């Protein structure tokens, strides 16, 4: 942290690339995923993209440890701004792009109740100052009662940011023209608590500045007593909408997304 932002970014970016060079399975998965998603790229182009993206993601993860130094530029339309400033809470679908925790950080600029679900390492489980210092409540994803805690927070009008771009055996979606499955927790949470559903993502500019973009997917719902089958159908439709938007964003910023997830698990051709 004693380094300048640019030197710090360059150092961590290079460390990320070195890690990927020795992480054979992770490297192969990233390259295969890129080729699968964007077959127009050559193997060399896919390989170069995999290393560039991994280096950028390494920095995106590392910045979570000095969130107090991150001051994102925030962009949204008037409708979304009203939701963020209302104080009544929302559920926010986000992704592993740019600075991973910039979305809940940006939320905390508007509201005092910003919550995120995070995969906290055991050695850091009791040392969450890097979240609390910037007014973010972090819930451990590994907790057996994580979803219950999210429901409680939603009931207290929290703004809950959840990463939704990794594989989970819940809802089938089409992603880059191929079938896969995705976590539907953020949509279920929004429906169960009748909260607005937003989509948000963070990207780095060339100078290292973080920009966070918010979009409204659904306003607060007033429907009552929806049949279970109708709820399930709506979840699938909304998740399809989210993943269509994720794909557009990734195509716009391919070097800032984490390509190494086993995204098409159990859907190998």
Tab-separated table of C-alpha atoms in Angstrom, residues 45-262:
chain	number	residue	atom	x	y	z
A	45	UNK	CA	-5.496	-14.506	-28.885
A	46	UNK	CA	-7.423	-16.596	-26.347
A	47	UNK	CA	-4.222	-17.363	-24.431
A	48	UNK	CA	-3.168	-13.707	-24.360
A	49	UNK	CA	-6.647	-12.728	-23.175
A	50	UNK	CA	-6.576	-15.380	-20.430
A	51	UNK	CA	-3.322	-13.977	-19.007
A	52	UNK	CA	-4.442	-10.357	-19.292
A	53	UNK	CA	-7.758	-11.114	-17.596
A	54	UNK	CA	-6.160	-13.145	-14.813
A	55	UNK	CA	-3.738	-10.340	-14.041
A	56	UNK	CA	-6.550	-7.793	-13.948
A	57	UNK	CA	-8.681	-10.052	-11.749
A	58	UNK	CA	-5.772	-10.525	-9.338
A	59	UNK	CA	-5.747	-6.762	-8.882
A	60	UNK	CA	-9.544	-6.700	-8.570
A	61	UNK	CA	-9.345	-9.172	-5.702
A	62	UNK	CA	-6.399	-7.419	-4.055
A	63	UNK	CA	-8.181	-4.062	-4.008
A	64	UNK	CA	-10.751	-5.586	-1.660
A	65	UNK	CA	-8.080	-5.313	1.038
A	66	UNK	CA	-7.777	-1.527	0.684
A	67	UNK	CA	-11.347	-0.523	-0.105
A	68	UNK	CA	-10.923	2.594	1.998
A	69	UNK	CA	-8.631	3.905	-0.750
A	70	UNK	CA	-11.049	3.110	-3.581
A	71	UNK	CA	-13.332	5.954	-4.665
A	72	UNK	CA	-15.464	4.706	-7.577
A	73	UNK	CA	-17.248	6.848	-10.120
A	74	UNK	CA	-20.926	5.825	-10.079
A	75	UNK	CA	-23.316	5.828	-13.028
A	76	UNK	CA	-27.062	5.107	-13.132
A	77	UNK	CA	-30.298	6.515	-14.503
A	78	UNK	CA	-32.797	8.536	-12.475
A	79	UNK	CA	-35.048	5.555	-11.703
A	80	UNK	CA	-32.156	3.528	-10.309
A	81	UNK	CA	-30.807	6.496	-8.364
A	82	UNK	CA	-34.161	6.869	-6.616
A	83	UNK	CA	-34.026	3.202	-5.555
A	84	UNK	CA	-30.479	3.557	-4.229
A	85	UNK	CA	-31.363	6.703	-2.296
A	86	UNK	CA	-34.756	5.526	-1.017
A	87	UNK	CA	-33.345	3.622	1.954
A	88	UNK	CA	-35.852	0.794	1.421
A	89	UNK	CA	-33.303	-1.716	0.114
A	90	UNK	CA	-32.770	-3.736	-3.053
A	91	UNK	CA	-31.227	-6.967	-4.322
A	92	UNK	CA	-28.318	-6.462	-6.720
A	93	UNK	CA	-26.971	-9.030	-9.193
A	94	UNK	CA	-23.283	-8.442	-9.823
A	95	UNK	CA	-20.315	-10.265	-11.325
A	96	UNK	CA	-16.587	-11.014	-10.969
A	97	UNK	CA	-15.493	-8.109	-13.107
A	98	UNK	CA	-13.042	-5.305	-12.364
A	99	UNK	CA	-12.837	-4.569	-8.642
A	100	UNK	CA	-14.907	-7.370	-7.092
A	101	UNK	CA	-16.206	-5.410	-4.092
A	102	UNK	CA	-16.661	-2.052	-5.802
A	103	UNK	CA	-20.427	-2.582	-6.170
A	104	UNK	CA	-21.205	-2.894	-2.425
A	105	UNK	CA	-18.683	-0.090	-1.866
A	106	UNK	CA	-20.609	2.132	-4.289
A	107	UNK	CA	-23.884	1.163	-2.587
A	108	UNK	CA	-22.416	2.274	0.741
A	109	UNK	CA	-22.007	5.763	-0.739
A	110	UNK	CA	-25.814	5.991	-0.966
A	111	UNK	CA	-27.031	3.864	1.946
A	112	UNK	CA	-25.906	2.850	5.419
A	113	UNK	CA	-26.953	-0.749	4.889
A	114	UNK	CA	-24.748	-2.302	2.200
A	115	UNK	CA	-24.459	-6.100	2.465
A	116	UNK	CA	-22.465	-8.604	0.437
A	117	UNK	CA	-22.010	-12.362	0.487
A	118	UNK	CA	-18.337	-13.254	0.418
A	119	UNK	CA	-16.210	-16.395	0.434
A	120	UNK	CA	-14.143	-15.369	3.437
A	121	UNK	CA	-10.947	-17.398	4.042
A	122	UNK	CA	-10.837	-19.023	7.475
A	123	UNK	CA	-7.783	-17.021	8.541
A	124	UNK	CA	-9.720	-13.795	7.884
A	125	UNK	CA	-13.102	-14.855	9.241
A	126	UNK	CA	-12.695	-12.812	12.423
A	127	UNK	CA	-10.831	-9.902	10.841
A	128	UNK	CA	-13.292	-8.109	8.600
A	129	UNK	CA	-12.082	-4.553	9.141
A	130	UNK	CA	-11.500	-4.041	5.416
A	131	UNK	CA	-15.291	-4.361	4.940
A	132	UNK	CA	-16.580	-2.688	8.094
A	133	UNK	CA	-14.153	0.201	7.621
A	134	UNK	CA	-16.127	1.226	4.516
A	135	UNK	CA	-19.564	0.505	5.985
A	136	UNK	CA	-20.139	-2.883	4.305
A	137	UNK	CA	-21.612	-5.883	6.126
A	138	UNK	CA	-19.995	-9.099	4.862
A	139	UNK	CA	-21.800	-12.418	5.335
A	140	UNK	CA	-19.721	-15.564	5.045
A	141	UNK	CA	-20.936	-17.643	2.105
A	142	UNK	CA	-19.736	-20.786	3.912
A	143	UNK	CA	-22.118	-20.187	6.808
A	144	UNK	CA	-24.911	-22.747	7.098
A	145	UNK	CA	-27.349	-19.895	7.714
A	146	UNK	CA	-26.122	-17.518	5.018
A	147	UNK	CA	-29.428	-17.260	3.138
A	148	UNK	CA	-31.354	-16.774	6.380
A	149	UNK	CA	-28.997	-13.952	7.281
A	150	UNK	CA	-29.606	-12.400	3.865
A	151	UNK	CA	-33.377	-12.614	4.417
A	152	UNK	CA	-33.007	-10.858	7.759
A	153	UNK	CA	-30.856	-8.141	6.196
A	154	UNK	CA	-33.361	-7.711	3.349
A	155	UNK	CA	-36.125	-7.357	5.926
A	156	UNK	CA	-34.079	-4.558	7.468
A	157	UNK	CA	-34.019	-2.730	4.107
A	158	UNK	CA	-30.458	-3.673	3.221
A	159	UNK	CA	-28.986	-3.325	-0.254
A	160	UNK	CA	-27.637	-6.812	-0.936
A	161	UNK	CA	-25.009	-7.385	-3.651
A	162	UNK	CA	-24.558	-11.001	-4.815
A	163	UNK	CA	-22.160	-12.356	-7.451
A	164	UNK	CA	-24.244	-14.393	-9.900
A	165	UNK	CA	-21.831	-15.230	-12.738
A	166	UNK	CA	-20.427	-18.528	-11.457
A	167	UNK	CA	-21.803	-22.053	-11.872
A	168	UNK	CA	-24.497	-23.313	-9.503
A	169	UNK	CA	-26.878	-26.200	-10.024
A	170	UNK	CA	-30.051	-24.107	-9.686
A	171	UNK	CA	-31.487	-22.444	-12.791
A	172	UNK	CA	-30.708	-23.331	-16.413
A	173	UNK	CA	-29.597	-20.400	-18.552
A	174	UNK	CA	-28.016	-19.844	-21.953
A	175	UNK	CA	-24.606	-18.204	-21.777
A	176	UNK	CA	-22.603	-17.396	-24.921
A	177	UNK	CA	-25.044	-19.575	-26.859
A	178	UNK	CA	-24.560	-22.633	-24.635
A	179	UNK	CA	-26.572	-24.225	-21.862
A	180	UNK	CA	-25.318	-23.965	-18.293
A	181	UNK	CA	-26.708	-23.437	-14.806
A	182	UNK	CA	-26.564	-20.426	-12.531
A	183	UNK	CA	-27.281	-19.340	-8.936
A	184	UNK	CA	-30.777	-17.880	-8.631
A	185	UNK	CA	-30.507	-16.677	-5.024
A	186	UNK	CA	-30.573	-12.970	-5.834
A	187	UNK	CA	-33.824	-13.301	-7.816
A	188	UNK	CA	-35.466	-15.520	-5.187
A	189	UNK	CA	-34.427	-13.067	-2.478
A	190	UNK	CA	-35.935	-10.145	-4.391
A	191	UNK	CA	-39.202	-12.020	-4.945
A	192	UNK	CA	-39.493	-13.294	-1.377
A	193	UNK	CA	-38.892	-9.833	0.106
A	194	UNK	CA	-40.648	-7.814	-2.651
A	195	UNK	CA	-37.529	-5.705	-3.158
A	196	UNK	CA	-36.374	-4.078	-6.411
A	197	UNK	CA	-33.880	-6.095	-8.440
A	198	UNK	CA	-30.859	-4.270	-9.840
A	199	UNK	CA	-27.845	-5.290	-11.902
A	200	UNK	CA	-24.470	-3.678	-11.265
A	201	UNK	CA	-20.880	-4.114	-12.407
A	202	UNK	CA	-17.515	-2.453	-11.893
A	203	UNK	CA	-14.782	-1.882	-14.469
A	204	UNK	CA	-11.342	-0.306	-14.469
A	205	UNK	CA	-10.432	2.538	-16.765
A	206	UNK	CA	-6.981	2.802	-18.343
A	207	UNK	CA	-5.807	5.089	-15.532
A	208	UNK	CA	-6.899	2.559	-12.875
A	209	UNK	CA	-10.012	4.467	-11.830
A	210	UNK	CA	-12.990	2.248	-10.959
A	211	UNK	CA	-16.370	2.920	-12.533
A	212	UNK	CA	-19.547	1.273	-11.213
A	213	UNK	CA	-22.722	1.027	-13.293
A	214	UNK	CA	-26.197	0.311	-11.884
A	215	UNK	CA	-29.277	-0.748	-13.873
A	216	UNK	CA	-32.833	-1.507	-12.758
A	217	UNK	CA	-34.179	-4.919	-13.777
A	218	UNK	CA	-37.409	-4.919	-11.746
A	219	UNK	CA	-39.127	-2.346	-9.603
A	220	UNK	CA	-40.617	-3.375	-6.252
A	221	UNK	CA	-43.260	-6.046	-6.801
A	222	UNK	CA	-46.781	-5.821	-5.385
A	223	UNK	CA	-48.149	-9.175	-6.584
A	224	UNK	CA	-49.496	-11.398	-3.830
A	225	UNK	CA	-49.859	-15.159	-3.525
A	226	UNK	CA	-48.099	-16.108	-6.753
A	227	UNK	CA	-48.341	-19.817	-7.488
A	228	UNK	CA	-45.103	-21.718	-6.959
A	229	UNK	CA	-44.983	-22.734	-10.622
A	230	UNK	CA	-45.390	-19.129	-11.730
A	231	UNK	CA	-42.623	-18.006	-9.347
A	232	UNK	CA	-40.274	-20.651	-10.742
A	233	UNK	CA	-41.045	-19.610	-14.303
A	234	UNK	CA	-40.429	-15.972	-13.463
A	235	UNK	CA	-37.097	-16.811	-11.813
A	236	UNK	CA	-35.943	-18.566	-14.983
A	237	UNK	CA	-37.026	-15.648	-17.142
A	238	UNK	CA	-35.270	-13.084	-14.962
A	239	UNK	CA	-32.096	-15.173	-14.757
A	240	UNK	CA	-32.109	-15.425	-18.560
A	241	UNK	CA	-32.324	-11.630	-18.705
A	242	UNK	CA	-29.448	-11.265	-16.225
A	243	UNK	CA	-27.212	-13.664	-18.145
A	244	UNK	CA	-27.983	-12.031	-21.460
A	245	UNK	CA	-26.831	-8.734	-19.945
A	246	UNK	CA	-23.766	-10.388	-18.349
A	247	UNK	CA	-22.725	-11.680	-21.756
A	248	UNK	CA	-23.036	-8.227	-23.308
A	249	UNK	CA	-20.920	-6.705	-20.536
A	250	UNK	CA	-18.242	-9.416	-20.767
A	251	UNK	CA	-17.979	-8.958	-24.528
A	252	UNK	CA	-17.432	-5.247	-23.881
A	253	UNK	CA	-14.778	-5.870	-21.177
A	254	UNK	CA	-13.381	-9.380	-21.854
A	255	UNK	CA	-10.008	-8.638	-20.244
A	256	UNK	CA	-11.623	-7.809	-16.879
A	257	UNK	CA	-13.794	-10.903	-16.316
A	258	UNK	CA	-12.651	-14.035	-14.480
A	259	UNK	CA	-12.641	-16.701	-17.210
A	260	UNK	CA	-11.381	-19.617	-15.106
A	261	UNK	CA	-14.647	-20.710	-13.479
A	262	UNK	CA	-15.918	-24.119	-14.575
